[in-house]
Amino acid sequence: MTAELHLVGSDDRRAPAPSATCLLGDVVNFPTDAPGAMTSLTEHGLLEHTAVFGPRPRTLGSAGRVLVDTLDVIGLSGRGGSHFPAAAKWRTHLAAGGGGVVVANGAESEPASGKDRALLQLRPHLVLDGIACAAEAVGARDAVIWLHGGDAAARSAVGRALVERRAAGLAEPDIRVVVGPNRYLSGESSAIVSALSGGRALPTFRTQPAAVSGVDGQPTLIHNVETLARTALAARTGAEWHAGTTLLTIAGERGRTVIEVAPETLLGAVLTEWAATDGRPPQAVLVGGYGGTWLAWEDIAALPADELGMRRHGRSLGAGVLLTVPADTCGLVAVADISYYLAANSARQCGPCVFGLRAVSDVLAELAESDSGRRDMRRLQRFLAEISGRGACGHPDGAVRMVASALDVFAEDVQCHLRRGRCRHPRVGEFFPTPDCV
């Protein structure tokens, strides 16, 4: 099966077991009738965690420098969407004097994503190992797990794991949990810095990276929880046994599935297996989350399921979210719904967010209802051009990217809605989650 993991592939007895070189190693399902529930895997307590992965290596002093070099060799990048090289961020932090704060960002803002939730609920100790390794390596004085206000299950799992670790007397930095507001942008790095510094959890314009001047002006290392879980693996296996897997969330009308795939896997194979409807692959996929890019099936099927491979084709996995539209379903309704959600959940700090995104959303809603004309489409294109690059944060640009790519991928649908005043597809799907958390 092309989506299976092919991890170590070595008979060397020094090689770690395959289960100890990947994050989940199995499929996690989020049923459509219970969006917060998960099936298949069970939560690792400290005993199970240690049995699979072994004890956490200490990363003080020279061991920390070795870990930074390992992250550099394996090319670990941020898995929250930016894919900035982790080693470069750590070295910037150390060059700024080290110490300061390390933050594990578990406030998964993409409504359709399930990767962070799966890791926090099922592999909490791996995430905690990662933040402990990072804190030791850079000499941080404060270690924080930043969680989304609406994710009670993750908070419970992390809380249980911290109690276990304290009861076991593990030698590691103190780790505290901070819960942010239940908003789309509360997981943005500058919003986290603002909140932990006593301000509002909203994006802010910054002239210096957080690794230089973050929380209360201190060097602050912020990583997505997946990045830190992978750091914990790298601290154990080194570069030699690095598996290079990718976590993906596939979302559509069949629900959500989190899978872990090897780098040689093609996205077409993954999507055919997990997102096909009635034996047919999806007509289009939104890659990277709600601020990502729409791709038609013929443009995505042969792309590799890893970030480096995607970048060789001028693409990016972003936050690793793949949202699928079935072949017989109108994609413009999904585009309009997502656009409305992004407009409603803006930071409301600049004109492009407050007025521009709402104007775009209104035109798309009329288009989806076949109640707009060519003059409206010209207005839409003008709105997109006026918003692009002019927001106080990256939120408007993500919305523009999503809408502009949709107009290209669904061009035939757009013309059908404009010319005939009706949709050419037999079904209208409304299956992308757009929670009411304004």
Tab-separated table of C-alpha atoms in Angstrom:
chain	number	residue	atom	x	y	z
A	1	MET	CA	0.000	0.000	0.000
A	2	THR	CA	1.636	3.236	-1.131
A	3	ALA	CA	0.593	5.209	1.948
A	4	GLU	CA	2.296	2.838	4.367
A	5	LEU	CA	5.336	3.851	6.336
A	6	HIS	CA	8.720	2.544	5.240
A	7	LEU	CA	10.815	3.864	8.062
A	8	VAL	CA	14.189	2.369	8.892
A	9	GLY	CA	14.682	-0.487	6.500
A	10	SER	CA	17.895	-1.651	8.141
A	11	ASP	CA	19.001	-4.870	9.776
A	12	ASP	CA	21.538	-3.028	11.945
A	13	ARG	CA	20.816	-3.991	15.546
A	14	ARG	CA	21.603	-0.463	16.665
A	15	ALA	CA	18.659	0.849	14.660
A	16	PRO	CA	15.643	1.922	16.721
A	17	ALA	CA	12.391	0.088	16.217
A	18	PRO	CA	10.182	1.693	13.525
A	19	SER	CA	7.599	2.612	16.169
A	20	ALA	CA	10.240	4.737	17.896
A	21	THR	CA	11.120	6.730	14.768
A	22	CYS	CA	7.685	8.100	13.941
A	23	LEU	CA	5.152	10.213	15.818
A	24	LEU	CA	1.936	8.211	15.514
A	25	GLY	CA	2.689	5.330	13.144
A	26	ASP	CA	-1.017	4.660	12.582
A	27	VAL	CA	-4.200	6.286	11.362
A	28	VAL	CA	-6.294	8.572	13.557
A	29	ASN	CA	-9.907	9.167	12.560
A	30	PHE	CA	-12.176	12.023	13.579
A	31	PRO	CA	-15.742	10.830	12.807
A	32	THR	CA	-18.038	13.327	11.098
A	33	ASP	CA	-20.718	12.894	13.766
A	34	ALA	CA	-18.316	13.602	16.645
A	35	PRO	CA	-15.821	16.279	15.546
A	36	GLY	CA	-13.874	16.206	18.805
A	37	ALA	CA	-13.613	12.428	19.079
A	38	MET	CA	-10.828	10.200	17.820
A	39	THR	CA	-10.650	6.530	17.067
A	40	SER	CA	-7.950	3.864	16.675
A	41	LEU	CA	-4.969	4.919	18.809
A	42	THR	CA	-4.875	5.278	22.589
A	43	GLU	CA	-3.117	7.837	24.751
A	44	HIS	CA	0.420	6.986	25.824
A	45	GLY	CA	0.945	7.279	29.557
A	46	LEU	CA	4.491	7.723	30.800
A	47	LEU	CA	5.128	3.967	31.083
A	48	GLU	CA	3.907	3.243	27.546
A	49	HIS	CA	5.764	6.256	26.219
A	50	THR	CA	9.055	5.189	27.789
A	51	ALA	CA	8.594	1.607	26.612
A	52	VAL	CA	8.250	2.768	22.988
A	53	PHE	CA	10.637	5.700	22.830
A	54	GLY	CA	12.961	5.226	25.775
A	55	PRO	CA	13.876	7.887	28.345
A	56	ARG	CA	14.400	11.458	27.215
A	57	PRO	CA	18.065	12.323	26.614
A	58	ARG	CA	19.355	15.343	28.526
A	59	THR	CA	20.372	18.190	26.244
A	60	LEU	CA	22.384	20.455	28.519
A	61	GLY	CA	25.667	22.013	27.378
A	62	SER	CA	27.423	20.184	24.546
A	63	ALA	CA	24.496	17.772	24.145
A	64	GLY	CA	22.334	20.759	23.285
A	65	ARG	CA	24.785	21.870	20.617
A	66	VAL	CA	24.755	18.360	19.173
A	67	LEU	CA	20.949	18.471	19.033
A	68	VAL	CA	21.004	21.797	17.166
A	69	ASP	CA	23.416	20.284	14.648
A	70	THR	CA	21.140	17.239	14.304
A	71	LEU	CA	18.131	19.444	13.572
A	72	ASP	CA	20.217	21.184	10.929
A	73	VAL	CA	21.326	17.925	9.290
A	74	ILE	CA	17.825	16.447	9.120
A	75	GLY	CA	16.387	19.754	7.897
A	76	LEU	CA	13.664	19.966	10.524
A	77	SER	CA	11.389	22.901	9.807
A	78	GLY	CA	8.437	24.435	11.607
A	79	ARG	CA	5.287	22.368	11.110
A	80	GLY	CA	2.832	25.101	12.019
A	81	GLY	CA	2.836	26.319	8.424
A	82	SER	CA	5.882	28.549	7.927
A	83	HIS	CA	8.464	25.731	7.625
A	84	PHE	CA	11.243	28.002	8.872
A	85	PRO	CA	14.374	25.921	9.653
A	86	ALA	CA	14.323	24.961	13.332
A	87	ALA	CA	18.120	24.966	13.747
A	88	ALA	CA	18.360	28.518	12.396
A	89	LYS	CA	15.756	29.679	14.914
A	90	TRP	CA	17.623	27.981	17.796
A	91	ARG	CA	20.929	29.549	16.740
A	92	THR	CA	19.320	32.978	16.522
A	93	HIS	CA	17.968	32.472	20.041
A	94	LEU	CA	21.381	31.422	21.349
A	95	ALA	CA	23.119	34.313	19.568
A	96	ALA	CA	20.696	36.689	21.307
A	97	GLY	CA	21.962	35.426	24.642
A	98	GLY	CA	19.868	32.292	25.163
A	99	GLY	CA	17.745	31.851	28.255
A	100	GLY	CA	14.358	33.452	27.976
A	101	VAL	CA	11.272	31.437	27.086
A	102	VAL	CA	10.423	28.325	25.083
A	103	VAL	CA	6.820	27.923	23.918
A	104	ALA	CA	5.142	24.794	22.547
A	105	ASN	CA	2.355	26.173	20.381
A	106	GLY	CA	-0.593	23.782	20.558
A	107	ALA	CA	-3.267	26.352	19.672
A	108	GLU	CA	-4.179	24.696	16.383
A	109	SER	CA	-6.062	27.461	14.618
A	110	GLU	CA	-6.874	25.662	11.373
A	111	PRO	CA	-10.429	24.403	12.039
A	112	ALA	CA	-10.052	21.323	9.835
A	113	SER	CA	-6.667	20.231	11.146
A	114	GLY	CA	-6.283	17.394	13.608
A	115	LYS	CA	-2.504	16.894	13.804
A	116	ASP	CA	-1.792	18.918	16.913
A	117	ARG	CA	-4.883	17.597	18.657
A	118	ALA	CA	-3.857	14.012	17.897
A	119	LEU	CA	-0.337	14.573	19.228
A	120	LEU	CA	-1.448	16.390	22.370
A	121	GLN	CA	-4.073	13.792	23.227
A	122	LEU	CA	-2.265	10.641	22.144
A	123	ARG	CA	1.462	11.475	22.458
A	124	PRO	CA	1.580	14.242	25.094
A	125	HIS	CA	4.856	12.972	26.565
A	126	LEU	CA	6.587	13.230	23.202
A	127	VAL	CA	5.602	16.902	22.992
A	128	LEU	CA	6.712	17.485	26.589
A	129	ASP	CA	10.017	15.728	25.870
A	130	GLY	CA	10.518	18.121	22.956
A	131	ILE	CA	9.927	21.295	24.929
A	132	ALA	CA	12.164	19.992	27.747
A	133	CYS	CA	14.962	19.278	25.248
A	134	ALA	CA	14.588	22.725	23.698
A	135	ALA	CA	14.531	24.487	27.072
A	136	GLU	CA	17.689	22.712	28.221
A	137	ALA	CA	19.503	23.310	24.939
A	138	VAL	CA	18.936	27.093	24.928
A	139	GLY	CA	18.980	27.526	28.710
A	140	ALA	CA	15.414	28.809	28.882
A	141	ARG	CA	14.114	29.959	32.248
A	142	ASP	CA	10.453	29.498	31.334
A	143	ALA	CA	8.757	26.689	29.371
A	144	VAL	CA	5.144	27.146	28.287
A	145	ILE	CA	2.554	24.945	26.594
A	146	TRP	CA	0.203	27.365	24.801
A	147	LEU	CA	-3.186	25.755	24.152
A	148	HIS	CA	-6.398	26.747	22.413
A	149	GLY	CA	-9.268	27.715	24.692
A	150	GLY	CA	-11.685	25.382	22.934
A	151	ASP	CA	-9.609	22.201	23.217
A	152	ALA	CA	-10.516	20.763	26.613
A	153	ALA	CA	-9.386	17.248	25.671
A	154	ALA	CA	-5.852	18.430	24.881
A	155	ARG	CA	-5.666	20.363	28.133
A	156	SER	CA	-6.719	17.266	30.059
A	157	ALA	CA	-4.197	15.020	28.324
A	158	VAL	CA	-1.333	17.452	28.847
A	159	GLY	CA	-2.363	17.952	32.472
A	160	ARG	CA	-2.338	14.203	33.136
A	161	ALA	CA	1.053	13.871	31.486
A	162	LEU	CA	2.555	16.674	33.590
A	163	VAL	CA	1.240	15.071	36.772
A	164	GLU	CA	2.824	11.747	35.753
A	165	ARG	CA	6.180	13.368	35.027
A	166	ARG	CA	6.243	15.259	38.319
A	167	ALA	CA	5.269	12.130	40.239
A	168	ALA	CA	8.100	10.257	38.513
A	169	GLY	CA	10.569	12.952	39.523
A	170	LEU	CA	11.905	13.467	35.996
A	171	ALA	CA	14.914	15.753	35.779
A	172	GLU	CA	13.636	18.497	33.505
A	173	PRO	CA	12.644	22.179	33.492
A	174	ASP	CA	9.317	23.177	34.970
A	175	ILE	CA	6.636	23.332	32.277
A	176	ARG	CA	3.458	25.355	32.702
A	177	VAL	CA	0.248	25.423	30.673
A	178	VAL	CA	-1.310	28.677	29.451
A	179	VAL	CA	-4.680	28.670	27.686
A	180	GLY	CA	-5.309	31.276	25.011
A	181	PRO	CA	-8.663	32.519	23.709
A	182	ASN	CA	-10.743	30.381	21.387
A	183	ARG	CA	-9.976	32.416	18.263
A	184	TYR	CA	-8.589	31.634	14.828
A	185	LEU	CA	-5.557	33.909	15.209
A	186	SER	CA	-4.646	33.092	18.810
A	187	GLY	CA	-2.039	30.585	17.640
A	188	GLU	CA	-0.118	33.148	15.574
A	189	SER	CA	3.370	33.597	17.055
A	190	SER	CA	3.201	37.365	17.600
A	191	ALA	CA	-0.214	36.926	19.232
A	192	ILE	CA	1.327	34.425	21.657
A	193	VAL	CA	4.178	36.815	22.484
A	194	SER	CA	1.689	39.623	23.066
A	195	ALA	CA	-0.498	37.508	25.362
A	196	LEU	CA	2.394	36.099	27.406
A	197	SER	CA	3.693	39.658	27.806
A	198	GLY	CA	0.394	40.735	29.339
A	199	GLY	CA	-1.318	42.053	26.204
A	200	ARG	CA	-4.079	40.777	23.955
A	201	ALA	CA	-3.710	37.532	22.009
A	202	LEU	CA	-3.764	39.283	18.638
A	203	PRO	CA	-1.091	39.458	15.927
A	204	THR	CA	1.231	42.444	16.149
A	205	PHE	CA	3.746	43.958	13.768
A	206	ARG	CA	7.268	43.075	14.888
A	207	THR	CA	10.601	44.454	13.713
A	208	GLN	CA	12.588	41.632	15.342
A	209	PRO	CA	11.926	37.897	15.447
A	210	ALA	CA	10.687	36.446	18.719
A	211	ALA	CA	13.915	34.441	18.994
A	212	VAL	CA	15.699	37.782	19.501
A	213	SER	CA	13.073	39.749	21.412
A	214	GLY	CA	9.853	38.034	22.381
A	215	VAL	CA	7.998	37.695	25.679
A	216	ASP	CA	8.807	40.762	27.794
A	217	GLY	CA	11.742	41.442	25.483
A	218	GLN	CA	13.407	38.100	26.192
A	219	PRO	CA	14.628	35.685	23.508
A	220	THR	CA	11.624	33.436	22.878
A	221	LEU	CA	11.677	30.154	20.996
A	222	ILE	CA	8.190	29.307	19.666
A	223	HIS	CA	7.560	25.999	17.935
A	224	ASN	CA	4.486	24.110	16.875
A	225	VAL	CA	3.938	21.001	19.012
A	226	GLU	CA	4.662	18.718	16.055
A	227	THR	CA	8.038	20.386	15.558
A	228	LEU	CA	8.873	19.766	19.215
A	229	ALA	CA	7.659	16.165	19.083
A	230	ARG	CA	10.011	15.644	16.144
A	231	THR	CA	12.761	17.325	18.150
A	232	ALA	CA	12.224	14.708	20.857
A	233	LEU	CA	12.648	11.946	18.268
A	234	ALA	CA	15.780	13.556	16.832
A	235	ALA	CA	17.325	13.814	20.310
A	236	ARG	CA	16.978	10.038	20.614
A	237	THR	CA	17.771	8.781	17.113
A	238	GLY	CA	20.194	11.402	15.826
A	239	ALA	CA	20.396	12.103	12.127
A	240	GLU	CA	21.343	8.521	11.209
A	241	TRP	CA	17.932	7.015	11.882
A	242	HIS	CA	15.808	10.034	11.008
A	243	ALA	CA	12.610	8.764	9.344
A	244	GLY	CA	11.533	12.007	7.649
A	245	THR	CA	7.822	11.289	7.867
A	246	THR	CA	5.015	13.799	7.307
A	247	LEU	CA	1.833	14.210	9.312
A	248	LEU	CA	-1.204	15.115	7.216
A	249	THR	CA	-4.798	15.915	8.043
A	250	ILE	CA	-7.177	14.940	5.242
A	251	ALA	CA	-10.588	16.555	5.625
A	252	GLY	CA	-13.755	16.184	3.575
A	253	GLU	CA	-17.286	14.900	3.758
A	254	ARG	CA	-16.040	11.530	5.062
A	255	GLY	CA	-14.657	13.276	8.123
A	256	ARG	CA	-11.069	13.954	9.110
A	257	THR	CA	-8.141	11.580	9.129
A	258	VAL	CA	-4.634	12.151	10.450
A	259	ILE	CA	-2.025	9.933	8.836
A	260	GLU	CA	1.749	9.697	8.889
A	261	VAL	CA	3.426	8.996	5.567
A	262	ALA	CA	6.948	8.391	4.329
A	263	PRO	CA	8.577	11.040	2.096
A	264	GLU	CA	8.395	8.865	-1.034
A	265	THR	CA	4.600	8.786	-0.839
A	266	LEU	CA	2.647	10.667	-3.505
A	267	LEU	CA	-0.300	12.820	-2.513
A	268	GLY	CA	-2.392	11.195	-5.218
A	269	ALA	CA	-2.017	7.803	-3.537
A	270	VAL	CA	-2.895	9.227	-0.112
A	271	LEU	CA	-5.949	11.121	-1.365
A	272	THR	CA	-7.226	8.237	-3.481
A	273	GLU	CA	-7.148	6.007	-0.428
A	274	TRP	CA	-8.526	8.425	2.154
A	275	ALA	CA	-10.599	10.986	0.249
A	276	ALA	CA	-12.066	9.176	-2.761
A	277	THR	CA	-15.872	9.189	-2.971
A	278	ASP	CA	-17.611	6.420	-4.910
A	279	GLY	CA	-14.207	5.371	-6.205
A	280	ARG	CA	-13.498	8.803	-7.689
A	281	PRO	CA	-10.696	11.068	-6.484
A	282	PRO	CA	-11.537	14.611	-5.392
A	283	GLN	CA	-11.860	17.267	-8.062
A	284	ALA	CA	-9.819	19.804	-6.065
A	285	VAL	CA	-7.855	20.094	-2.832
A	286	LEU	CA	-7.180	23.089	-0.592
A	287	VAL	CA	-3.556	22.562	0.467
A	288	GLY	CA	-2.236	24.075	3.679
A	289	GLY	CA	-5.416	25.055	5.477
A	290	TYR	CA	-7.864	27.925	5.131
A	291	GLY	CA	-5.103	30.348	4.160
A	292	GLY	CA	-3.651	27.854	1.678
A	293	THR	CA	-3.863	27.244	-2.061
A	294	TRP	CA	-6.444	25.354	-4.114
A	295	LEU	CA	-5.072	22.777	-6.554
A	296	ALA	CA	-6.959	20.738	-9.133
A	297	TRP	CA	-6.621	16.955	-8.925
A	298	GLU	CA	-4.414	16.748	-12.013
A	299	ASP	CA	-2.025	19.272	-10.430
A	300	ILE	CA	-1.721	17.580	-7.044
A	301	ALA	CA	-1.843	13.835	-7.768
A	302	ALA	CA	1.853	13.477	-8.654
A	303	LEU	CA	3.207	15.778	-5.945
A	304	PRO	CA	5.244	14.257	-3.087
A	305	ALA	CA	3.832	14.232	0.446
A	306	ASP	CA	6.727	16.139	2.015
A	307	GLU	CA	7.615	19.819	2.191
A	308	LEU	CA	10.994	19.659	0.461
A	309	GLY	CA	9.507	17.733	-2.436
A	310	MET	CA	6.598	20.156	-2.679
A	311	ARG	CA	8.946	23.135	-2.757
A	312	ARG	CA	10.818	21.634	-5.684
A	313	HIS	CA	7.500	21.974	-7.532
A	314	GLY	CA	6.905	25.515	-6.304
A	315	ARG	CA	4.301	24.413	-3.747
A	316	SER	CA	4.033	24.054	0.022
A	317	LEU	CA	2.134	21.806	2.412
A	318	GLY	CA	1.725	24.724	4.806
A	319	ALA	CA	0.198	23.368	7.999
A	320	GLY	CA	-0.187	19.904	6.430
A	321	VAL	CA	-3.953	20.143	5.914
A	322	LEU	CA	-5.612	18.770	2.766
A	323	LEU	CA	-9.272	19.753	2.347
A	324	THR	CA	-10.999	17.873	-0.443
A	325	VAL	CA	-14.012	18.622	-2.648
A	326	PRO	CA	-15.657	15.547	-4.243
A	327	ALA	CA	-15.950	15.342	-8.006
A	328	ASP	CA	-19.730	15.894	-8.067
A	329	THR	CA	-19.824	18.773	-5.596
A	330	CYS	CA	-19.716	22.540	-6.100
A	331	GLY	CA	-16.500	23.929	-4.677
A	332	LEU	CA	-17.651	27.560	-4.729
A	333	VAL	CA	-19.891	26.983	-1.717
A	334	ALA	CA	-16.881	25.788	0.281
A	335	VAL	CA	-14.867	28.807	-0.890
A	336	ALA	CA	-17.643	31.180	0.169
A	337	ASP	CA	-18.010	29.500	3.573
A	338	ILE	CA	-14.279	29.632	4.274
A	339	SER	CA	-14.085	33.237	3.110
A	340	TYR	CA	-16.900	34.184	5.489
A	341	TYR	CA	-15.126	32.414	8.347
A	342	LEU	CA	-11.819	34.191	7.653
A	343	ALA	CA	-13.559	37.577	7.475
A	344	ALA	CA	-15.437	36.960	10.724
A	345	ASN	CA	-12.265	35.843	12.523
A	346	SER	CA	-9.953	38.648	11.481
A	347	ALA	CA	-7.871	40.575	13.984
A	348	ARG	CA	-9.871	43.744	13.185
A	349	GLN	CA	-6.717	45.832	13.354
A	350	CYS	CA	-6.528	47.196	9.813
A	351	GLY	CA	-8.719	48.141	6.872
A	352	PRO	CA	-7.926	45.080	4.743
A	353	CYS	CA	-9.173	42.822	7.570
A	354	VAL	CA	-12.151	44.889	8.727
A	355	PHE	CA	-13.526	45.975	5.353
A	356	GLY	CA	-11.658	44.127	2.614
A	357	LEU	CA	-12.227	40.546	3.739
A	358	ARG	CA	-15.908	41.250	4.419
A	359	ALA	CA	-16.343	42.720	0.935
A	360	VAL	CA	-14.684	39.666	-0.618
A	361	SER	CA	-16.897	37.360	1.436
A	362	ASP	CA	-20.071	39.161	0.347
A	363	VAL	CA	-19.261	38.841	-3.358
A	364	LEU	CA	-18.352	35.152	-2.992
A	365	ALA	CA	-21.626	34.452	-1.179
A	366	GLU	CA	-23.554	35.984	-4.082
A	367	LEU	CA	-21.481	33.996	-6.577
A	368	ALA	CA	-22.150	30.733	-4.743
A	369	GLU	CA	-25.884	31.524	-4.848
A	370	SER	CA	-25.640	32.317	-8.601
A	371	ASP	CA	-26.722	35.861	-7.800
A	372	SER	CA	-23.789	37.874	-9.127
A	373	GLY	CA	-22.639	39.181	-12.489
A	374	ARG	CA	-19.441	40.034	-14.321
A	375	ARG	CA	-19.353	43.485	-12.777
A	376	ASP	CA	-19.259	41.790	-9.356
A	377	MET	CA	-16.359	39.624	-10.470
A	378	ARG	CA	-14.420	42.703	-11.547
A	379	ARG	CA	-15.102	44.197	-8.112
A	380	LEU	CA	-13.860	40.981	-6.497
A	381	GLN	CA	-10.606	41.074	-8.451
A	382	ARG	CA	-10.136	44.716	-7.468
A	383	PHE	CA	-10.736	43.895	-3.797
A	384	LEU	CA	-8.169	41.099	-3.889
A	385	ALA	CA	-5.554	43.372	-5.481
A	386	GLU	CA	-6.193	46.138	-2.934
A	387	ILE	CA	-5.917	43.779	0.059
A	388	SER	CA	-2.807	41.860	-1.016
A	389	GLY	CA	0.303	42.832	0.952
A	390	ARG	CA	-1.403	45.623	2.892
A	391	GLY	CA	-2.568	43.899	6.068
A	392	ALA	CA	-1.121	44.469	9.525
A	393	CYS	CA	-0.474	40.703	9.713
A	394	GLY	CA	-0.462	37.753	7.307
A	395	HIS	CA	-4.157	36.909	7.749
A	396	PRO	CA	-5.481	38.973	4.801
A	397	ASP	CA	-2.806	37.600	2.473
A	398	GLY	CA	-3.793	34.037	3.355
A	399	ALA	CA	-7.431	34.790	2.554
A	400	VAL	CA	-6.460	36.420	-0.749
A	401	ARG	CA	-4.322	33.402	-1.671
A	402	MET	CA	-7.181	31.006	-0.942
A	403	VAL	CA	-9.749	33.000	-2.951
A	404	ALA	CA	-7.478	33.810	-5.908
A	405	SER	CA	-6.441	30.180	-6.352
A	406	ALA	CA	-10.094	29.096	-6.079
A	407	LEU	CA	-11.132	31.424	-8.909
A	408	ASP	CA	-8.505	29.737	-11.060
A	409	VAL	CA	-9.189	26.110	-10.079
A	410	PHE	CA	-12.979	26.527	-10.191
A	411	ALA	CA	-12.955	28.797	-13.248
A	412	GLU	CA	-15.466	26.648	-15.135
A	413	ASP	CA	-17.807	26.669	-12.159
A	414	VAL	CA	-17.476	30.432	-11.872
A	415	GLN	CA	-18.472	30.892	-15.506
A	416	CYS	CA	-21.372	28.488	-15.110
A	417	HIS	CA	-22.704	30.398	-12.111
A	418	LEU	CA	-22.348	33.671	-13.990
A	419	ARG	CA	-23.762	32.596	-17.374
A	420	ARG	CA	-26.491	30.173	-16.459
A	421	GLY	CA	-27.348	31.376	-12.997
A	422	ARG	CA	-27.057	27.819	-11.706
A	423	CYS	CA	-24.461	25.239	-10.717
A	424	ARG	CA	-23.341	22.434	-13.015
A	425	HIS	CA	-22.777	20.049	-10.097
A	426	PRO	CA	-25.575	17.828	-8.731
A	427	ARG	CA	-24.548	18.343	-5.102
A	428	VAL	CA	-23.690	21.194	-2.782
A	429	GLY	CA	-21.331	20.079	-0.032
A	430	GLU	CA	-21.129	21.936	3.264
A	431	PHE	CA	-18.635	19.834	5.144
A	432	PHE	CA	-15.690	22.076	5.972
A	433	PRO	CA	-15.763	23.050	9.650
A	434	THR	CA	-16.225	26.771	10.231
A	435	PRO	CA	-16.735	27.026	14.003
A	436	ASP	CA	-18.393	30.064	15.453
A	437	CYS	CA	-15.433	31.393	17.415
A	438	VAL	CA	-15.271	35.048	16.429
